């Protein structure tokens, strides 16, 4: 992962064990500020990861992070995102990550 503050766009499904494992991994690194967009959209099955990548690309292109979708559980992100981590964690299987950078 890059040095410094990192915005992560989480496509976790909401399945209890998988989502808790991803959250624990993010919480273990104080530099990662995750945004769990399923809070807003619900889980979109196969479209979840491409949507996470699209949100990450928009943040990089616009040089602006997203506000906390759930202020009670998400850390603030005040930086300019030059690299954004997009993730997807399924219900029973399937995990994916992509590190999105400006071209």
PDB file of N, CA and C in Angstrom, residues 4-70:
ATOM      1  N   UNK A   4       1.281   7.037   3.692  1.00  0.00           N
ATOM      2  CA  UNK A   4       0.365   8.127   3.992  1.00  0.00           C
ATOM      3  C   UNK A   4      -1.078   7.683   4.043  1.00  0.00           C
ATOM      4  N   UNK A   5      -1.950   8.674   4.138  1.00  0.00           N
ATOM      5  CA  UNK A   5      -3.381   8.430   4.258  1.00  0.00           C
ATOM      6  C   UNK A   5      -3.924   7.784   2.978  1.00  0.00           C
ATOM      7  N   UNK A   6      -4.797   6.796   3.134  1.00  0.00           N
ATOM      8  CA  UNK A   6      -5.354   6.075   1.987  1.00  0.00           C
ATOM      9  C   UNK A   6      -6.865   5.974   2.127  1.00  0.00           C
ATOM     10  N   UNK A   7      -7.565   6.368   1.082  1.00  0.00           N
ATOM     11  CA  UNK A   7      -9.011   6.196   1.023  1.00  0.00           C
ATOM     12  C   UNK A   7      -9.296   4.806   0.465  1.00  0.00           C
ATOM     13  N   UNK A   8     -10.194   4.073   1.106  1.00  0.00           N
ATOM     14  CA  UNK A   8     -10.591   2.743   0.640  1.00  0.00           C
ATOM     15  C   UNK A   8     -12.094   2.741   0.396  1.00  0.00           C
ATOM     16  N   UNK A   9     -12.484   2.294  -0.773  1.00  0.00           N
ATOM     17  CA  UNK A   9     -13.894   2.163  -1.118  1.00  0.00           C
ATOM     18  C   UNK A   9     -14.260   0.696  -0.916  1.00  0.00           C
ATOM     19  N   UNK A  10     -15.003   0.426   0.136  1.00  0.00           N
ATOM     20  CA  UNK A  10     -15.318  -0.948   0.521  1.00  0.00           C
ATOM     21  C   UNK A  10     -16.602  -1.426  -0.139  1.00  0.00           C
ATOM     22  N   UNK A  11     -16.470  -2.533  -0.845  1.00  0.00           N
ATOM     23  CA  UNK A  11     -17.635  -3.178  -1.422  1.00  0.00           C
ATOM     24  C   UNK A  11     -18.056  -4.401  -0.627  1.00  0.00           C
ATOM     25  N   UNK A  12     -17.744  -4.410   0.665  1.00  0.00           N
ATOM     26  CA  UNK A  12     -18.116  -5.554   1.512  1.00  0.00           C
ATOM     27  C   UNK A  12     -19.622  -5.777   1.438  1.00  0.00           C
ATOM     28  N   UNK A  13     -20.009  -7.043   1.419  1.00  0.00           N
ATOM     29  CA  UNK A  13     -21.407  -7.416   1.205  1.00  0.00           C
ATOM     30  C   UNK A  13     -22.316  -7.120   2.392  1.00  0.00           C
ATOM     31  N   UNK A  14     -21.744  -7.067   3.571  1.00  0.00           N
ATOM     32  CA  UNK A  14     -22.546  -6.943   4.772  1.00  0.00           C
ATOM     33  C   UNK A  14     -22.687  -8.266   5.499  1.00  0.00           C
ATOM     34  N   UNK A  15     -22.239  -9.362   4.870  1.00  0.00           N
ATOM     35  CA  UNK A  15     -22.224 -10.661   5.556  1.00  0.00           C
ATOM     36  C   UNK A  15     -21.364 -10.505   6.798  1.00  0.00           C
ATOM     37  N   UNK A  16     -21.856 -10.928   7.933  1.00  0.00           N
ATOM     38  CA  UNK A  16     -21.251 -10.591   9.217  1.00  0.00           C
ATOM     39  C   UNK A  16     -19.776 -10.936   9.333  1.00  0.00           C
ATOM     40  N   UNK A  17     -19.384 -12.174   9.089  1.00  0.00           N
ATOM     41  CA  UNK A  17     -17.989 -12.572   9.276  1.00  0.00           C
ATOM     42  C   UNK A  17     -17.071 -11.898   8.270  1.00  0.00           C
ATOM     43  N   UNK A  18     -17.454 -11.884   7.006  1.00  0.00           N
ATOM     44  CA  UNK A  18     -16.609 -11.291   5.971  1.00  0.00           C
ATOM     45  C   UNK A  18     -16.459  -9.788   6.170  1.00  0.00           C
ATOM     46  N   UNK A  19     -17.545  -9.116   6.464  1.00  0.00           N
ATOM     47  CA  UNK A  19     -17.502  -7.672   6.667  1.00  0.00           C
ATOM     48  C   UNK A  19     -16.694  -7.325   7.911  1.00  0.00           C
ATOM     49  N   UNK A  20     -16.843  -8.089   8.968  1.00  0.00           N
ATOM     50  CA  UNK A  20     -16.068  -7.857  10.194  1.00  0.00           C
ATOM     51  C   UNK A  20     -14.582  -8.070   9.948  1.00  0.00           C
ATOM     52  N   UNK A  21     -14.231  -9.058   9.135  1.00  0.00           N
ATOM     53  CA  UNK A  21     -12.817  -9.310   8.832  1.00  0.00           C
ATOM     54  C   UNK A  21     -12.216  -8.148   8.050  1.00  0.00           C
ATOM     55  N   UNK A  22     -12.948  -7.634   7.065  1.00  0.00           N
ATOM     56  CA  UNK A  22     -12.441  -6.488   6.307  1.00  0.00           C
ATOM     57  C   UNK A  22     -12.308  -5.265   7.209  1.00  0.00           C
ATOM     58  N   UNK A  23     -13.311  -5.007   8.034  1.00  0.00           N
ATOM     59  CA  UNK A  23     -13.265  -3.849   8.938  1.00  0.00           C
ATOM     60  C   UNK A  23     -12.089  -3.960   9.898  1.00  0.00           C
ATOM     61  N   UNK A  24     -11.827  -5.147  10.424  1.00  0.00           N
ATOM     62  CA  UNK A  24     -10.694  -5.345  11.332  1.00  0.00           C
ATOM     63  C   UNK A  24      -9.374  -5.063  10.625  1.00  0.00           C
ATOM     64  N   UNK A  25      -9.261  -5.478   9.365  1.00  0.00           N
ATOM     65  CA  UNK A  25      -8.036  -5.213   8.602  1.00  0.00           C
ATOM     66  C   UNK A  25      -7.854  -3.715   8.383  1.00  0.00           C
ATOM     67  N   UNK A  26      -8.914  -3.018   8.046  1.00  0.00           N
ATOM     68  CA  UNK A  26      -8.818  -1.567   7.859  1.00  0.00           C
ATOM     69  C   UNK A  26      -8.529  -0.863   9.184  1.00  0.00           C
ATOM     70  N   UNK A  27      -9.187  -1.269  10.246  1.00  0.00           N
ATOM     71  CA  UNK A  27      -8.986  -0.637  11.550  1.00  0.00           C
ATOM     72  C   UNK A  27      -7.576  -0.852  12.085  1.00  0.00           C
ATOM     73  N   UNK A  28      -6.906  -1.913  11.644  1.00  0.00           N
ATOM     74  CA  UNK A  28      -5.538  -2.196  12.096  1.00  0.00           C
ATOM     75  C   UNK A  28      -4.527  -1.219  11.507  1.00  0.00           C
ATOM     76  N   UNK A  29      -4.908  -0.497  10.472  1.00  0.00           N
ATOM     77  CA  UNK A  29      -4.025   0.485   9.846  1.00  0.00           C
ATOM     78  C   UNK A  29      -4.674   1.858   9.980  1.00  0.00           C
ATOM     79  N   UNK A  30      -4.117   2.686  10.852  1.00  0.00           N
ATOM     80  CA  UNK A  30      -4.706   3.999  11.137  1.00  0.00           C
ATOM     81  C   UNK A  30      -4.734   4.914   9.919  1.00  0.00           C
ATOM     82  N   UNK A  31      -3.934   4.629   8.894  1.00  0.00           N
ATOM     83  CA  UNK A  31      -3.862   5.487   7.714  1.00  0.00           C
ATOM     84  C   UNK A  31      -4.991   5.217   6.719  1.00  0.00           C
ATOM     85  N   UNK A  32      -5.742   4.138   6.909  1.00  0.00           N
ATOM     86  CA  UNK A  32      -6.808   3.791   5.962  1.00  0.00           C
ATOM     87  C   UNK A  32      -8.145   4.340   6.446  1.00  0.00           C
ATOM     88  N   UNK A  33      -8.780   5.128   5.580  1.00  0.00           N
ATOM     89  CA  UNK A  33     -10.128   5.639   5.843  1.00  0.00           C
ATOM     90  C   UNK A  33     -11.068   4.949   4.865  1.00  0.00           C
ATOM     91  N   UNK A  34     -11.887   4.042   5.357  1.00  0.00           N
ATOM     92  CA  UNK A  34     -12.783   3.263   4.497  1.00  0.00           C
ATOM     93  C   UNK A  34     -14.133   3.948   4.341  1.00  0.00           C
ATOM     94  N   UNK A  35     -14.705   3.761   3.163  1.00  0.00           N
ATOM     95  CA  UNK A  35     -16.062   4.212   2.882  1.00  0.00           C
ATOM     96  C   UNK A  35     -16.854   2.997   2.413  1.00  0.00           C
ATOM     97  N   UNK A  36     -17.830   2.592   3.207  1.00  0.00           N
ATOM     98  CA  UNK A  36     -18.632   1.399   2.916  1.00  0.00           C
ATOM     99  C   UNK A  36     -19.898   1.815   2.176  1.00  0.00           C
ATOM    100  N   UNK A  37     -19.817   1.833   0.848  1.00  0.00           N
ATOM    101  CA  UNK A  37     -20.931   2.361   0.064  1.00  0.00           C
ATOM    102  C   UNK A  37     -22.176   1.486   0.090  1.00  0.00           C
ATOM    103  N   UNK A  38     -22.061   0.229   0.505  1.00  0.00           N
ATOM    104  CA  UNK A  38     -23.257  -0.620   0.604  1.00  0.00           C
ATOM    105  C   UNK A  38     -24.234  -0.072   1.632  1.00  0.00           C
ATOM    106  N   UNK A  39     -23.737   0.775   2.531  1.00  0.00           N
ATOM    107  CA  UNK A  39     -24.599   1.469   3.483  1.00  0.00           C
ATOM    108  C   UNK A  39     -25.650   2.281   2.730  1.00  0.00           C
ATOM    109  N   UNK A  40     -25.261   2.798   1.547  1.00  0.00           N
ATOM    110  CA  UNK A  40     -26.161   3.641   0.758  1.00  0.00           C
ATOM    111  C   UNK A  40     -26.913   2.878  -0.326  1.00  0.00           C
ATOM    112  N   UNK A  41     -26.261   1.874  -0.909  1.00  0.00           N
ATOM    113  CA  UNK A  41     -26.818   1.222  -2.099  1.00  0.00           C
ATOM    114  C   UNK A  41     -27.391  -0.166  -1.857  1.00  0.00           C
ATOM    115  N   UNK A  42     -27.031  -0.790  -0.742  1.00  0.00           N
ATOM    116  CA  UNK A  42     -27.305  -2.211  -0.594  1.00  0.00           C
ATOM    117  C   UNK A  42     -26.265  -2.973  -1.391  1.00  0.00           C
ATOM    118  N   UNK A  43     -26.337  -4.294  -1.382  1.00  0.00           N
ATOM    119  CA  UNK A  43     -25.352  -5.092  -2.111  1.00  0.00           C
ATOM    120  C   UNK A  43     -25.857  -5.345  -3.524  1.00  0.00           C
ATOM    121  N   UNK A  44     -25.007  -5.068  -4.506  1.00  0.00           N
ATOM    122  CA  UNK A  44     -25.395  -5.159  -5.916  1.00  0.00           C
ATOM    123  C   UNK A  44     -24.864  -6.419  -6.600  1.00  0.00           C
ATOM    124  N   UNK A  45     -24.516  -7.432  -5.804  1.00  0.00           N
ATOM    125  CA  UNK A  45     -24.034  -8.720  -6.329  1.00  0.00           C
ATOM    126  C   UNK A  45     -22.837  -8.514  -7.256  1.00  0.00           C
ATOM    127  N   UNK A  46     -22.928  -8.976  -8.516  1.00  0.00           N
ATOM    128  CA  UNK A  46     -21.801  -8.945  -9.439  1.00  0.00           C
ATOM    129  C   UNK A  46     -21.335  -7.531  -9.772  1.00  0.00           C
ATOM    130  N   UNK A  47     -22.184  -6.548  -9.637  1.00  0.00           N
ATOM    131  CA  UNK A  47     -21.815  -5.169  -9.955  1.00  0.00           C
ATOM    132  C   UNK A  47     -21.055  -4.486  -8.819  1.00  0.00           C
ATOM    133  N   UNK A  48     -20.944  -5.135  -7.679  1.00  0.00           N
ATOM    134  CA  UNK A  48     -20.358  -4.508  -6.491  1.00  0.00           C
ATOM    135  C   UNK A  48     -18.919  -4.043  -6.723  1.00  0.00           C
ATOM    136  N   UNK A  49     -18.055  -4.932  -7.237  1.00  0.00           N
ATOM    137  CA  UNK A  49     -16.652  -4.559  -7.421  1.00  0.00           C
ATOM    138  C   UNK A  49     -16.479  -3.511  -8.522  1.00  0.00           C
ATOM    139  N   UNK A  50     -17.096  -3.660  -9.697  1.00  0.00           N
ATOM    140  CA  UNK A  50     -16.961  -2.596 -10.694  1.00  0.00           C
ATOM    141  C   UNK A  50     -17.453  -1.241 -10.187  1.00  0.00           C
ATOM    142  N   UNK A  51     -18.494  -1.253  -9.361  1.00  0.00           N
ATOM    143  CA  UNK A  51     -18.993   0.004  -8.799  1.00  0.00           C
ATOM    144  C   UNK A  51     -17.971   0.599  -7.835  1.00  0.00           C
ATOM    145  N   UNK A  52     -17.324  -0.237  -7.028  1.00  0.00           N
ATOM    146  CA  UNK A  52     -16.270   0.242  -6.119  1.00  0.00           C
ATOM    147  C   UNK A  52     -15.118   0.845  -6.909  1.00  0.00           C
ATOM    148  N   UNK A  53     -14.734   0.197  -8.002  1.00  0.00           N
ATOM    149  CA  UNK A  53     -13.659   0.722  -8.856  1.00  0.00           C
ATOM    150  C   UNK A  53     -14.076   2.065  -9.459  1.00  0.00           C
ATOM    151  N   UNK A  54     -15.319   2.172  -9.905  1.00  0.00           N
ATOM    152  CA  UNK A  54     -15.808   3.432 -10.475  1.00  0.00           C
ATOM    153  C   UNK A  54     -15.785   4.556  -9.443  1.00  0.00           C
ATOM    154  N   UNK A  55     -16.229   4.282  -8.223  1.00  0.00           N
ATOM    155  CA  UNK A  55     -16.188   5.306  -7.169  1.00  0.00           C
ATOM    156  C   UNK A  55     -14.751   5.709  -6.857  1.00  0.00           C
ATOM    157  N   UNK A  56     -13.845   4.740  -6.834  1.00  0.00           N
ATOM    158  CA  UNK A  56     -12.432   5.032  -6.586  1.00  0.00           C
ATOM    159  C   UNK A  56     -11.865   5.902  -7.702  1.00  0.00           C
ATOM    160  N   UNK A  57     -12.172   5.565  -8.953  1.00  0.00           N
ATOM    161  CA  UNK A  57     -11.677   6.337 -10.092  1.00  0.00           C
ATOM    162  C   UNK A  57     -12.214   7.765 -10.071  1.00  0.00           C
ATOM    163  N   UNK A  58     -13.466   7.937  -9.703  1.00  0.00           N
ATOM    164  CA  UNK A  58     -14.035   9.289  -9.597  1.00  0.00           C
ATOM    165  C   UNK A  58     -13.322  10.109  -8.531  1.00  0.00           C
ATOM    166  N   UNK A  59     -13.015   9.492  -7.402  1.00  0.00           N
ATOM    167  CA  UNK A  59     -12.310  10.206  -6.330  1.00  0.00           C
ATOM    168  C   UNK A  59     -10.925  10.645  -6.794  1.00  0.00           C
ATOM    169  N   UNK A  60     -10.214   9.759  -7.500  1.00  0.00           N
ATOM    170  CA  UNK A  60      -8.874  10.098  -7.999  1.00  0.00           C
ATOM    171  C   UNK A  60      -8.972  11.203  -9.047  1.00  0.00           C
ATOM    172  N   UNK A  61      -9.894  11.055  -9.991  1.00  0.00           N
ATOM    173  CA  UNK A  61     -10.031  12.028 -11.077  1.00  0.00           C
ATOM    174  C   UNK A  61     -10.440  13.407 -10.556  1.00  0.00           C
ATOM    175  N   UNK A  62     -11.315  13.436  -9.591  1.00  0.00           N
ATOM    176  CA  UNK A  62     -11.800  14.719  -9.048  1.00  0.00           C
ATOM    177  C   UNK A  62     -10.925  15.271  -7.932  1.00  0.00           C
ATOM    178  N   UNK A  63      -9.930  14.468  -7.515  1.00  0.00           N
ATOM    179  CA  UNK A  63      -9.008  14.868  -6.443  1.00  0.00           C
ATOM    180  C   UNK A  63      -9.760  15.233  -5.159  1.00  0.00           C
ATOM    181  N   UNK A  64     -10.780  14.434  -4.865  1.00  0.00           N
ATOM    182  CA  UNK A  64     -11.600  14.677  -3.675  1.00  0.00           C
ATOM    183  C   UNK A  64     -12.117  13.349  -3.136  1.00  0.00           C
ATOM    184  N   UNK A  65     -11.977  13.172  -1.834  1.00  0.00           N
ATOM    185  CA  UNK A  65     -12.503  11.977  -1.188  1.00  0.00           C
ATOM    186  C   UNK A  65     -13.985  12.122  -0.923  1.00  0.00           C
ATOM    187  N   UNK A  66     -14.560  11.063  -0.426  1.00  0.00           N
ATOM    188  CA  UNK A  66     -15.977  11.071  -0.068  1.00  0.00           C
ATOM    189  C   UNK A  66     -16.119  11.331   1.422  1.00  0.00           C
ATOM    190  N   UNK A  67     -17.174  12.032   1.830  1.00  0.00           N
ATOM    191  CA  UNK A  67     -17.421  12.168   3.268  1.00  0.00           C
ATOM    192  C   UNK A  67     -17.785  10.800   3.840  1.00  0.00           C
ATOM    193  N   UNK A  68     -17.727  10.689   5.136  1.00  0.00           N
ATOM    194  CA  UNK A  68     -18.101   9.421   5.781  1.00  0.00           C
ATOM    195  C   UNK A  68     -19.550   9.090   5.440  1.00  0.00           C
ATOM    196  N   UNK A  69     -19.786   7.866   4.995  1.00  0.00           N
ATOM    197  CA  UNK A  69     -21.147   7.412   4.732  1.00  0.00           C
ATOM    198  C   UNK A  69     -21.826   7.023   6.037  1.00  0.00           C
ATOM    199  N   UNK A  70     -21.036   6.625   7.019  1.00  0.00           N
ATOM    200  CA  UNK A  70     -21.518   6.277   8.359  1.00  0.00           C
ATOM    201  C   UNK A  70     -20.529   6.875   9.353  1.00  0.00           C
TER     202      UNK A  70
END
